[in-house]
Coordinates of C-alpha atoms in Angstrom, one line a residue:
Chain A
X44 CA -0.8 -12.7 25.6
X45 CA -0.3 -9.3 23.9
X46 CA -4.1 -8.9 24.0
X47 CA -4.0 -9.1 27.8
X48 CA -1.3 -6.5 28.0
X49 CA -3.1 -4.2 25.6
X50 CA -6.2 -4.4 27.7
X51 CA -4.2 -4.0 30.9
X52 CA -2.6 -0.8 29.5
X53 CA -5.9 0.7 28.6
X54 CA -7.3 -0.2 32.0
X55 CA -4.3 1.2 33.9
X56 CA -4.4 4.4 31.9
X57 CA -8.1 4.9 32.7
X58 CA -7.7 4.1 36.4
X59 CA -4.6 6.3 36.8
X60 CA -6.3 9.1 34.9
X61 CA -9.3 8.8 37.2
X62 CA -7.1 8.9 40.3
X63 CA -5.1 11.8 39.1
X64 CA -8.0 13.9 38.1
X65 CA -10.3 12.5 40.8
X66 CA -13.0 12.0 38.3
X67 CA -15.2 9.0 38.8
X68 CA -16.1 8.9 35.1
X69 CA -12.7 7.5 34.2
X70 CA -13.2 4.7 36.7
X71 CA -16.7 4.1 35.4
X72 CA -15.3 3.7 31.9
X73 CA -12.5 1.4 33.3
X74 CA -15.2 -0.8 34.8
X75 CA -16.3 -1.7 31.3
X76 CA -12.9 -3.0 30.4
X77 CA -12.3 -4.5 33.8
X78 CA -15.4 -6.7 33.5
X79 CA -14.3 -7.9 30.1
X80 CA -10.9 -8.6 31.5
X81 CA -12.2 -10.5 34.5
X82 CA -14.7 -12.5 32.4
X83 CA -11.8 -13.8 30.3
X84 CA -9.7 -14.5 33.4
X85 CA -12.4 -16.4 35.2
X86 CA -12.9 -18.7 32.3
X87 CA -9.2 -19.3 31.7
X88 CA -8.9 -22.8 30.3
X89 CA -7.3 -25.5 32.3
X90 CA -4.5 -27.7 31.0
X91 CA -6.0 -29.7 28.1
X92 CA -6.4 -33.4 28.8
X93 CA -7.1 -35.1 25.6
X94 CA -6.9 -38.6 24.2
X95 CA -5.8 -38.3 20.6
X96 CA -5.7 -41.0 18.0
X97 CA -4.6 -40.6 14.4
X98 CA -5.0 -43.2 11.6
X99 CA -4.1 -43.2 8.0
X100 CA -6.0 -45.1 5.3
X101 CA -2.6 -46.3 4.1
X102 CA 1.0 -45.8 5.3
X103 CA 2.6 -46.8 2.0
X104 CA 1.2 -45.5 -1.2
X105 CA 2.4 -44.7 -4.7
X106 CA 2.9 -41.0 -5.7
X107 CA -0.4 -39.2 -6.3
X108 CA -2.6 -41.6 -4.4
X109 CA -5.0 -39.8 -2.0
X110 CA -4.7 -40.8 1.7
X111 CA -7.3 -40.1 4.2
X112 CA -6.2 -39.1 7.7
X113 CA -8.7 -39.6 10.5
X114 CA -8.2 -37.9 13.9
X115 CA -10.2 -38.8 17.0
X116 CA -10.1 -36.5 20.0
X117 CA -11.7 -37.3 23.4
X118 CA -11.8 -34.6 26.1
X119 CA -10.8 -36.2 29.4
X120 CA -10.6 -32.9 31.3
X121 CA -13.0 -30.0 31.8
X122 CA -15.0 -28.5 29.1
X123 CA -13.0 -26.4 26.5
X124 CA -14.8 -23.4 25.2
X125 CA -12.5 -22.8 22.3
X126 CA -10.0 -25.4 21.1
X127 CA -7.9 -25.2 18.0
X128 CA -6.2 -28.4 16.8
X129 CA -3.6 -28.4 14.1
X130 CA -2.1 -31.6 12.7
X131 CA 1.5 -30.8 12.0
X132 CA 1.9 -32.2 8.6
X133 CA 5.0 -31.9 6.4
X134 CA 5.2 -29.1 3.8
X135 CA 5.2 -31.6 0.9
X136 CA 1.8 -32.9 1.7
X137 CA -1.2 -31.2 0.0
X138 CA -4.5 -31.2 1.6
X139 CA -7.0 -31.9 -1.1
X140 CA -10.2 -32.3 1.0
X141 CA -11.0 -31.1 4.4
X142 CA -8.6 -29.3 6.6
X143 CA -5.7 -30.2 8.9
X144 CA -6.6 -27.4 11.3
X145 CA -9.9 -26.9 13.1
X146 CA -11.4 -24.8 15.8
X147 CA -14.3 -26.0 17.9
X148 CA -15.6 -26.4 21.5
X149 CA -15.4 -29.7 23.3
X150 CA -17.4 -30.7 26.3
X151 CA -16.2 -32.9 29.1
X152 CA -16.1 -36.5 27.8
X153 CA -17.1 -35.5 24.3
X154 CA -15.4 -37.2 21.3
X155 CA -14.8 -35.6 18.0
X156 CA -13.8 -37.3 14.9
X157 CA -12.7 -35.6 11.7
X158 CA -11.0 -36.6 8.5
X159 CA -9.1 -34.9 5.8
X160 CA -7.5 -36.2 2.6
X161 CA -3.9 -35.5 1.5
X162 CA -1.9 -36.2 -1.6
X163 CA 1.9 -36.1 -2.1
X164 CA 4.7 -36.7 -4.4
X165 CA 7.5 -39.2 -3.7
X166 CA 8.9 -38.9 -0.2
X167 CA 8.8 -39.8 3.4
X168 CA 6.4 -37.8 5.5
X169 CA 6.4 -38.1 9.3
X170 CA 3.3 -37.0 11.3
X171 CA 5.1 -36.1 14.5
X172 CA 2.4 -34.4 16.7
X173 CA -0.8 -32.4 17.0
X174 CA -0.6 -28.9 18.3
X175 CA -3.6 -28.0 20.5
X176 CA -4.4 -24.5 21.6
X177 CA -7.1 -23.8 24.1
X178 CA -8.5 -20.3 24.9
X179 CA -11.0 -18.6 27.1
X180 CA -14.1 -17.1 25.6
X181 CA -12.4 -13.9 24.6
X182 CA -9.0 -15.2 23.6
X183 CA -7.2 -13.4 26.5
X184 CA -5.7 -16.6 28.1
X185 CA -4.4 -19.3 25.9
X186 CA -2.5 -22.5 26.5
X187 CA -0.6 -24.5 23.9
X188 CA 0.3 -28.1 24.2
X189 CA 1.8 -30.5 21.7
X190 CA 0.5 -34.1 21.7
X191 CA 2.9 -36.6 20.3
X192 CA 1.0 -38.9 17.9
X193 CA 3.7 -40.5 15.8
X194 CA 2.9 -41.7 12.4
X195 CA 4.4 -41.7 8.9
X196 CA 3.6 -42.0 5.3
X197 CA 5.8 -43.5 2.7
X198 CA 5.0 -42.3 -0.8
X199 CA 6.9 -44.7 -3.0
X200 CA 8.2 -44.0 -6.5
X201 CA 6.3 -45.8 -9.3
X202 CA 7.8 -49.2 -10.2
X203 CA 8.3 -49.8 -13.9
X204 CA 8.3 -53.4 -14.9
X205 CA 11.5 -54.2 -16.9
X206 CA 12.2 -57.2 -19.0
X207 CA 15.2 -59.2 -18.0
X208 CA 18.3 -57.1 -17.7
X209 CA 21.3 -59.0 -18.8
X210 CA 24.3 -58.6 -16.5
X211 CA 27.5 -60.7 -16.4
X212 CA 29.6 -60.0 -13.3
X213 CA 32.8 -61.9 -13.0
X214 CA 31.8 -63.4 -9.7
X215 CA 28.5 -64.8 -8.7
X216 CA 27.1 -66.3 -5.5
X217 CA 26.5 -70.0 -4.8
X218 CA 22.7 -70.0 -5.2
X219 CA 21.2 -70.8 -8.5
X220 CA 19.7 -67.9 -10.4
X221 CA 19.7 -66.4 -13.9
X222 CA 23.2 -65.0 -14.2
X223 CA 25.7 -67.1 -16.3
X224 CA 28.3 -68.0 -13.8
X225 CA 31.3 -68.8 -16.1
X226 CA 31.4 -72.3 -14.5
X227 CA 30.4 -75.6 -16.1
X228 CA 27.6 -77.7 -14.6
X229 CA 23.9 -77.9 -14.9
X230 CA 22.4 -75.2 -17.0
X231 CA 20.9 -74.3 -20.4
X232 CA 23.6 -72.7 -22.4
X233 CA 26.4 -74.8 -23.9
X234 CA 29.7 -74.3 -22.0
X235 CA 32.1 -77.0 -23.2
X236 CA 33.0 -80.7 -23.2
X237 CA 34.8 -82.8 -20.6
X238 CA 35.7 -86.5 -20.2
X239 CA 32.7 -88.7 -19.3
X240 CA 32.5 -89.4 -15.6
X241 CA 30.4 -92.2 -14.0
X242 CA 26.9 -90.8 -13.2
X243 CA 26.8 -88.5 -16.2
X244 CA 23.5 -88.7 -18.1
X245 CA 23.9 -90.7 -21.4
X246 CA 21.9 -87.9 -23.1
X247 CA 24.7 -85.5 -22.5
X248 CA 27.4 -87.6 -24.3
X249 CA 28.8 -85.6 -27.2
X250 CA 29.0 -88.4 -29.8
X251 CA 30.7 -86.3 -32.4
X252 CA 33.7 -85.5 -30.1
X253 CA 33.7 -89.0 -28.7
X254 CA 33.9 -90.5 -32.2
X255 CA 37.0 -88.5 -32.9
X256 CA 38.7 -89.6 -29.6
X257 CA 39.2 -93.3 -29.4
X258 CA 40.5 -93.3 -25.8
X259 CA 37.6 -91.7 -24.0
X260 CA 34.0 -90.6 -24.1
X261 CA 33.1 -86.9 -23.7
X262 CA 30.0 -85.3 -22.3
X263 CA 28.7 -81.8 -22.9
X264 CA 28.9 -79.2 -20.1
X265 CA 26.4 -76.4 -19.6
X266 CA 27.0 -73.0 -18.0
X267 CA 25.7 -72.7 -14.5
X268 CA 23.3 -69.9 -13.7
X269 CA 23.5 -68.3 -10.4
X270 CA 22.5 -65.1 -8.5
X271 CA 24.9 -62.2 -8.3
X272 CA 25.6 -59.2 -6.0
X273 CA 24.3 -56.0 -7.5
X274 CA 25.1 -52.6 -6.0
X275 CA 23.0 -49.8 -7.3
X276 CA 24.6 -46.3 -6.8
X277 CA 22.2 -43.5 -7.2
X278 CA 23.9 -40.2 -7.8
X279 CA 22.2 -37.5 -5.9
X280 CA 24.8 -34.8 -6.3
X281 CA 23.2 -31.4 -6.7
X282 CA 25.7 -30.3 -9.4
X283 CA 24.9 -33.2 -11.7
X284 CA 21.1 -33.4 -11.2
X285 CA 19.7 -29.9 -10.8
X286 CA 19.6 -27.7 -13.8
X287 CA 18.9 -24.0 -13.4
X288 CA 17.2 -23.3 -10.0
X289 CA 14.3 -25.7 -9.9
X290 CA 14.4 -28.3 -12.7
X291 CA 15.9 -31.7 -11.6
X292 CA 16.8 -34.9 -13.3
X293 CA 16.9 -36.6 -10.0
X294 CA 13.3 -37.9 -10.2
X295 CA 14.2 -39.7 -13.5
X296 CA 17.2 -41.2 -11.8
X297 CA 15.0 -42.4 -8.9
X298 CA 12.5 -43.9 -11.4
X299 CA 15.4 -45.8 -13.1
X300 CA 16.8 -46.9 -9.8
X301 CA 13.4 -48.2 -8.7
X302 CA 12.8 -50.1 -11.9
X303 CA 16.3 -51.7 -11.9
X304 CA 16.2 -52.6 -8.2
X305 CA 12.8 -54.3 -8.8
X306 CA 14.2 -56.1 -11.8
X307 CA 17.3 -57.4 -10.1
X308 CA 15.5 -58.4 -7.0
X309 CA 12.9 -60.3 -9.1
X310 CA 15.7 -62.2 -10.8
X311 CA 16.8 -63.4 -7.4
X312 CA 19.9 -61.3 -7.0
X313 CA 21.3 -59.8 -3.8
X314 CA 20.8 -56.1 -4.2
X315 CA 22.1 -53.1 -2.2
X316 CA 21.6 -49.4 -2.7
X317 CA 23.9 -46.5 -2.1
X318 CA 22.5 -43.0 -2.3
X319 CA 25.4 -40.7 -3.0
X320 CA 24.7 -37.0 -2.5
X321 CA 24.7 -34.8 0.6
X322 CA 25.8 -37.9 2.5
X323 CA 26.0 -41.6 2.0
X324 CA 22.9 -43.6 2.6
X325 CA 23.6 -47.3 2.3
X326 CA 20.9 -50.0 2.2
X327 CA 22.6 -53.2 3.1
X328 CA 22.3 -55.9 0.4
X329 CA 19.7 -58.5 0.6
X330 CA 17.3 -60.8 -1.3
X331 CA 13.5 -61.0 -1.7
X332 CA 10.4 -59.0 -1.0
X333 CA 11.6 -57.5 2.3
X334 CA 14.7 -56.2 0.6
X335 CA 12.5 -54.8 -2.2
X336 CA 10.5 -53.0 0.4
X337 CA 13.6 -51.6 2.1
X338 CA 15.0 -50.4 -1.2
X339 CA 11.7 -48.7 -2.1
X340 CA 11.6 -47.0 1.2
X341 CA 15.1 -45.8 0.8
X342 CA 14.3 -44.5 -2.6
X343 CA 11.2 -42.7 -1.3
X344 CA 13.5 -40.8 1.1
X345 CA 16.1 -39.9 -1.6
X346 CA 16.8 -36.2 -2.1
X347 CA 19.5 -34.5 -4.1
X348 CA 22.0 -32.6 -2.0
X349 CA 25.3 -30.8 -1.9
X350 CA 28.4 -31.7 -0.1
X351 CA 32.0 -30.6 -0.3
X352 CA 33.2 -34.2 0.3
X353 CA 30.9 -36.0 -2.1
X354 CA 31.1 -33.5 -4.9
X355 CA 32.8 -36.1 -7.1
X356 CA 32.4 -39.9 -7.2
X357 CA 35.9 -40.5 -5.8
X358 CA 34.5 -41.2 -2.4
X359 CA 32.3 -44.1 -3.4
X360 CA 33.1 -46.7 -0.7
X361 CA 34.0 -49.7 -2.8
X362 CA 34.4 -51.8 0.2
X363 CA 30.6 -52.0 0.4
X364 CA 30.5 -53.9 -2.8
X365 CA 31.9 -57.5 -3.0
X366 CA 34.9 -58.0 -5.3
X367 CA 34.1 -58.5 -9.0
X368 CA 30.4 -57.8 -8.4
X369 CA 28.0 -55.8 -10.6
X370 CA 27.8 -52.0 -9.9
X371 CA 25.0 -50.0 -11.5
X372 CA 25.5 -46.3 -11.4
X373 CA 22.6 -44.0 -12.2
X374 CA 23.9 -40.6 -12.9
X375 CA 23.7 -37.8 -15.4
X376 CA 27.5 -37.8 -15.1
X377 CA 30.1 -35.1 -14.9
X378 CA 33.3 -35.0 -16.8
X379 CA 35.5 -35.8 -13.8
X380 CA 33.5 -39.0 -13.2
X381 CA 35.4 -40.8 -16.0
X382 CA 38.5 -41.6 -14.1
X383 CA 36.5 -42.9 -11.1
X384 CA 34.5 -45.3 -13.3
X385 CA 37.5 -46.5 -15.1
X386 CA 39.2 -47.1 -11.8
X387 CA 36.2 -49.2 -10.7
X388 CA 36.3 -51.2 -13.8
X389 CA 40.0 -51.8 -13.4
X390 CA 39.4 -53.2 -9.9
X391 CA 37.3 -56.0 -11.6
X392 CA 33.8 -54.6 -11.0
X393 CA 31.4 -55.1 -13.9
X394 CA 30.0 -51.5 -14.2
X395 CA 26.8 -50.4 -15.9
X396 CA 26.0 -46.7 -16.2
X397 CA 22.4 -45.4 -16.7
X398 CA 22.8 -41.7 -17.6
X399 CA 19.7 -39.5 -17.9
X400 CA 20.7 -37.1 -20.6
X401 CA 21.0 -33.6 -19.2
X402 CA 21.6 -31.9 -22.5
X403 CA 18.3 -32.9 -24.2
X404 CA 16.6 -32.2 -20.8
X405 CA 17.9 -28.7 -20.7
X406 CA 17.5 -28.0 -24.3
X407 CA 13.8 -28.8 -24.2
X408 CA 13.2 -25.7 -22.1
X409 CA 15.5 -23.3 -23.8
X410 CA 14.4 -21.1 -26.7
X411 CA 15.1 -22.7 -30.1
X412 CA 17.7 -20.4 -31.5
X413 CA 20.8 -21.1 -33.6
X414 CA 23.0 -20.3 -30.7
X415 CA 21.2 -22.8 -28.4
X416 CA 21.3 -25.4 -31.1
X417 CA 25.1 -24.9 -31.6
X418 CA 25.8 -24.9 -27.8
X419 CA 23.7 -28.1 -27.4
X420 CA 25.6 -29.7 -30.3
X421 CA 29.0 -28.9 -28.7
X422 CA 27.9 -30.2 -25.3
X423 CA 26.3 -33.2 -26.8
X424 CA 29.6 -34.1 -28.6
X425 CA 31.5 -33.7 -25.4
X426 CA 29.1 -36.0 -23.7
X427 CA 29.2 -38.6 -26.5
X428 CA 33.0 -38.6 -26.2
X429 CA 32.8 -39.2 -22.5
X430 CA 30.3 -42.1 -23.0
X431 CA 32.5 -43.6 -25.7
X432 CA 35.5 -43.5 -23.4
X433 CA 33.4 -45.4 -20.8
X434 CA 32.3 -48.0 -23.4
X435 CA 35.9 -48.5 -24.4
X436 CA 36.8 -49.2 -20.9
X437 CA 34.3 -52.1 -20.9
X438 CA 31.5 -50.2 -19.1
X439 CA 27.9 -50.8 -20.3
X440 CA 26.4 -47.4 -20.9
X441 CA 22.8 -46.2 -21.5
X442 CA 22.5 -42.6 -22.6
X443 CA 18.8 -42.1 -21.7
X444 CA 16.8 -39.4 -23.2
X445 CA 14.2 -38.9 -20.5
X446 CA 11.5 -38.2 -23.1
X447 CA 11.7 -41.9 -23.9
X448 CA 10.1 -44.3 -21.4
X449 CA 12.8 -46.0 -19.3
X450 CA 11.5 -49.5 -19.8
X451 CA 11.9 -49.1 -23.6
X452 CA 15.4 -47.6 -23.3
X453 CA 16.6 -50.2 -20.8
X454 CA 15.0 -53.1 -22.7
X455 CA 16.7 -52.1 -25.9
X456 CA 20.1 -51.6 -24.3
X457 CA 20.3 -54.3 -21.7
X458 CA 17.5 -56.7 -22.4
X459 CA 18.0 -60.2 -23.6
X460 CA 17.8 -60.3 -27.4
X461 CA 15.1 -62.4 -28.9
X462 CA 15.9 -66.1 -29.7
X463 CA 16.2 -65.6 -33.4
X464 CA 18.8 -62.8 -32.9
X465 CA 20.7 -65.0 -30.5
X466 CA 20.5 -67.9 -33.0
X467 CA 22.1 -65.8 -35.8
X468 CA 24.6 -64.4 -33.4
X469 CA 23.5 -60.8 -33.5
Chain B
X196 CA -23.0 -12.7 11.7
X197 CA -19.8 -11.8 13.6
X198 CA -18.5 -9.9 10.6
X199 CA -21.7 -7.8 10.6
X200 CA -21.5 -7.0 14.3
X201 CA -17.8 -6.2 14.0
X202 CA -18.5 -3.6 11.3
X203 CA -21.6 -2.3 13.1
X204 CA -19.6 -1.8 16.3
X205 CA -16.9 0.1 14.4
X206 CA -19.6 2.4 13.0
X207 CA -21.1 2.9 16.5
X208 CA -17.7 3.6 18.0
X209 CA -16.7 6.2 15.3
X210 CA -20.1 7.8 15.1
X211 CA -20.7 8.2 18.8
X212 CA -17.2 9.6 19.5
X213 CA -17.4 11.9 16.5
X214 CA -20.8 13.1 17.5
X215 CA -19.7 13.7 21.1
X216 CA -16.8 15.9 19.9
X217 CA -19.0 17.7 17.3
X218 CA -21.5 18.5 20.0
X219 CA -18.9 20.3 22.1
X220 CA -17.6 22.2 19.1
X221 CA -14.3 20.2 18.8
X222 CA -14.6 20.0 15.0
X223 CA -11.0 19.2 14.2
X224 CA -10.8 16.3 16.7
X225 CA -14.2 15.0 15.5
X226 CA -12.9 15.0 11.9
X227 CA -9.7 13.3 13.0
X228 CA -11.7 10.6 14.8
X229 CA -13.9 10.1 11.6
X230 CA -10.8 9.7 9.5
X231 CA -9.2 7.2 11.9
X232 CA -12.5 5.3 11.9
X233 CA -12.5 5.2 8.1
X234 CA -8.9 3.9 8.0
X235 CA -9.8 1.3 10.6
X236 CA -12.8 0.2 8.5
X237 CA -10.6 -0.1 5.4
X238 CA -8.0 -2.1 7.3
X239 CA -10.6 -4.5 8.6
X240 CA -12.0 -4.8 5.2
X241 CA -8.6 -6.0 3.9
X242 CA -8.4 -8.4 6.9
X243 CA -5.7 -6.4 8.7
X244 CA -7.2 -7.4 12.0
X245 CA -4.3 -5.9 14.1
X246 CA -5.8 -2.5 13.2
X247 CA -8.5 -3.1 15.8
X248 CA -5.9 -3.1 18.6
X249 CA -4.6 0.3 17.6
X250 CA -8.2 1.4 17.2
X251 CA -9.1 0.3 20.7
X252 CA -6.1 2.3 22.2
X253 CA -7.0 5.4 20.2
X254 CA -10.7 5.1 21.2
X255 CA -9.6 4.9 24.9
X256 CA -7.4 7.9 24.4
X257 CA -10.2 9.8 22.6
X258 CA -12.6 8.9 25.4
X259 CA -10.2 10.0 28.1
X260 CA -9.6 13.3 26.3
X261 CA -13.4 13.6 26.0
X262 CA -13.9 13.2 29.7
X263 CA -11.3 15.7 30.4
X264 CA -13.1 18.1 28.0
X265 CA -16.3 17.3 29.8
X266 CA -18.1 15.7 26.9
X267 CA -21.3 13.8 27.2
X268 CA -20.4 10.6 29.0
X269 CA -23.1 8.6 27.1
X270 CA -21.4 9.1 23.7
X271 CA -18.0 8.3 25.2
X272 CA -19.1 5.1 26.9
X273 CA -20.8 4.0 23.7
X274 CA -17.6 4.8 21.8
X275 CA -15.4 2.7 24.1
X276 CA -18.0 -0.1 24.1
X277 CA -18.0 -0.2 20.3
X278 CA -14.2 -0.2 20.2
X279 CA -14.1 -3.1 22.7
X280 CA -16.7 -5.2 20.8
X281 CA -14.9 -4.5 17.5
X282 CA -11.5 -5.4 19.0
X283 CA -12.9 -8.7 20.4
X284 CA -14.7 -9.7 17.2
X285 CA -11.7 -8.8 15.0
X286 CA -9.6 -11.2 17.0
X287 CA -12.3 -13.8 17.0
X288 CA -12.7 -13.6 13.3
X289 CA -9.0 -13.8 12.7
X290 CA -8.8 -16.9 14.8
X291 CA -11.6 -18.4 12.8
X292 CA -9.8 -17.6 9.6
X293 CA -6.5 -19.0 10.9
X294 CA -8.3 -22.2 12.0
X295 CA -9.5 -22.7 8.4
X296 CA -12.6 -24.4 9.7
X297 CA -14.9 -25.0 6.7
X298 CA -17.7 -26.7 8.6
X299 CA -20.5 -24.1 8.5
X300 CA -22.5 -25.6 11.4
X301 CA -19.5 -25.7 13.6
X302 CA -18.5 -22.2 12.7
X303 CA -22.1 -20.9 13.4
X304 CA -22.2 -22.6 16.8
X305 CA -18.8 -21.0 17.7
X306 CA -20.0 -17.6 16.5
X307 CA -23.4 -17.8 18.4
X308 CA -21.7 -18.9 21.6
X309 CA -19.1 -16.1 21.3
X310 CA -21.6 -13.4 20.5
X311 CA -23.9 -14.5 23.4
X312 CA -21.0 -14.3 25.9
X313 CA -19.8 -11.0 24.5
X314 CA -23.3 -9.5 24.7
X315 CA -23.7 -10.6 28.4
X316 CA -20.3 -9.2 29.4
X317 CA -20.7 -5.9 27.5
X318 CA -24.3 -5.3 28.7
X319 CA -23.3 -6.1 32.3
X320 CA -20.3 -3.7 31.9
X321 CA -22.6 -1.0 30.5
X322 CA -25.0 -1.4 33.4
X323 CA -22.2 -1.3 36.0
X324 CA -20.6 1.7 34.3
X325 CA -24.0 3.5 34.3
X326 CA -24.6 2.6 37.9
X327 CA -21.1 3.9 38.8
X328 CA -21.8 7.2 37.1
X329 CA -25.0 7.6 39.0
X330 CA -23.5 6.7 42.4
X331 CA -20.8 9.3 43.0
X332 CA -18.8 9.1 46.2
X333 CA -16.3 11.6 47.5
X334 CA -13.0 10.3 48.8
X335 CA -10.3 12.2 50.8
X336 CA -6.8 12.3 49.3
X337 CA -5.6 9.5 51.6
X338 CA -8.4 7.2 50.5
X339 CA -7.8 8.0 46.9
X340 CA -4.1 7.2 47.3
X341 CA -4.9 4.0 49.1
X342 CA -7.4 2.9 46.4
X343 CA -4.9 3.8 43.7
X344 CA -2.2 1.7 45.2
X345 CA -4.6 -1.2 45.9
X346 CA -5.9 -1.1 42.3
X347 CA -2.4 -1.0 40.9
X348 CA -1.3 -3.9 43.1
X349 CA -4.5 -5.9 42.3
X350 CA -4.1 -5.5 38.5
X351 CA -0.4 -6.4 38.7
X352 CA -1.3 -9.5 40.6
X353 CA -3.9 -10.4 38.1
X354 CA -1.5 -9.9 35.2
X355 CA 1.3 -11.9 36.8
X356 CA -1.2 -14.7 37.6
X357 CA -2.3 -14.6 34.1
X358 CA 1.2 -14.9 32.8
X359 CA 2.0 -17.8 35.0
X360 CA -1.3 -19.4 34.2
X361 CA -4.0 -20.5 36.7
X362 CA -3.2 -23.7 38.5

């Protein structure tokens, strides 16, 4: 609109000058501008009437996978001399081929189709609308309209396949699974002996014990294996995750959370996810593939954040987790987290802590000087002390150096030992 | 193509106005116009397209001053025409840049269409201006006042209509 005003000012100035000086040459010059002004005005665009359709080659992809966006525009109104269309894409999306903004002319009834390709890191990317600007020939009159074309893209974190992660919560659910339930019954692992009852298989009779007891016959009992409740808590606190101004451990935490969620769901457990950062984001526990998808989508949204309330772990809502269930905390850990974790343990939760090591992560980028090495050593000792205190409280701890692949680190720490090691009791 | 015409129109604007002032012995003003033209050119070269708006206003001021000094109307009209074309094309090219359109055929079609329309409008304007200069009518003071008020009212109506947008 400023162009119109500028032209109007020039035009007014010439007309007024002509009238004041009574010189026709001013008016003759003004005619030149007036004609341009009127030409623009006469071809002022009407309200754009467009039918717009957007489609994505995939709405759910892994990080780094290219996605093709196809836009189809049909002009249902009068011809548009100059139309600029801009797809309002999120800042995290990178256009790698084509363009999300175009300018062209569109005749009445004409359809235009164009594609562009994007790529993005983990996240949730909405495609809310398309901004359309139509102008006259000379750009004097322009109209803007936003067409709502809702769409979204989930860029999921990569899912690492873990071997079986051994957990032993004190309480399990009724359905059969892979977690030893501390209850005798049908199973694989020996649990104990009890007096023979009619209906027991003769194969289960423990003849050695029965031979020593003349009054009764005894049968072997095995430990039942059931599914369990697992609550994954992903620490998204800014103060524990972000080091310096831009480097973050959070992506590693998300990677670990994704791998663990997938592993626990695959074992048939009931898994919930709590994102603890700027606010609490709770994904209600559930089983199966749909729950796996829910967890992946929640993890694709996850961002580190800062909050006065959630600056420490004291506000973890324990009521969300069933009593005596398994809690898995993924956090680089701060010193004041110790008391909270011990408190969780004392309430009967089986707690597992996966802690991406912030010391080695930060040290990697610092210059290698004696002072840095000494400082790293001191902080490392403090961290080891913290982790040892946790272990003494009966908490399973993995101090994960992020240079090591997570599947290796987790497999070594929480995997089921091979049969020969179990046989010799190691 | 548009880029070439844009630079050419700037050269025409600066050269004709400078020549017009030099012809009438206004050397300092002529040099000032030349310097402004050079700055304008540098600004456009570095894609500072807003400079064309300032250029247009300065060209109109220089043209008005020229008429007052009774300079040759031909040079003045050519100068204002050059400034108008430059202002239009600078804005058009900036819109093309903002749109980020990389399709050459589409871009060419837009440029051809725009240049054709601009040529028609400017040539018609030039013809009308020339005709207006040839046909000179004398008005009484009352008529001039009436025409002034009508023109002011008309332009105000146009601008307000433009701001509201045509139905």
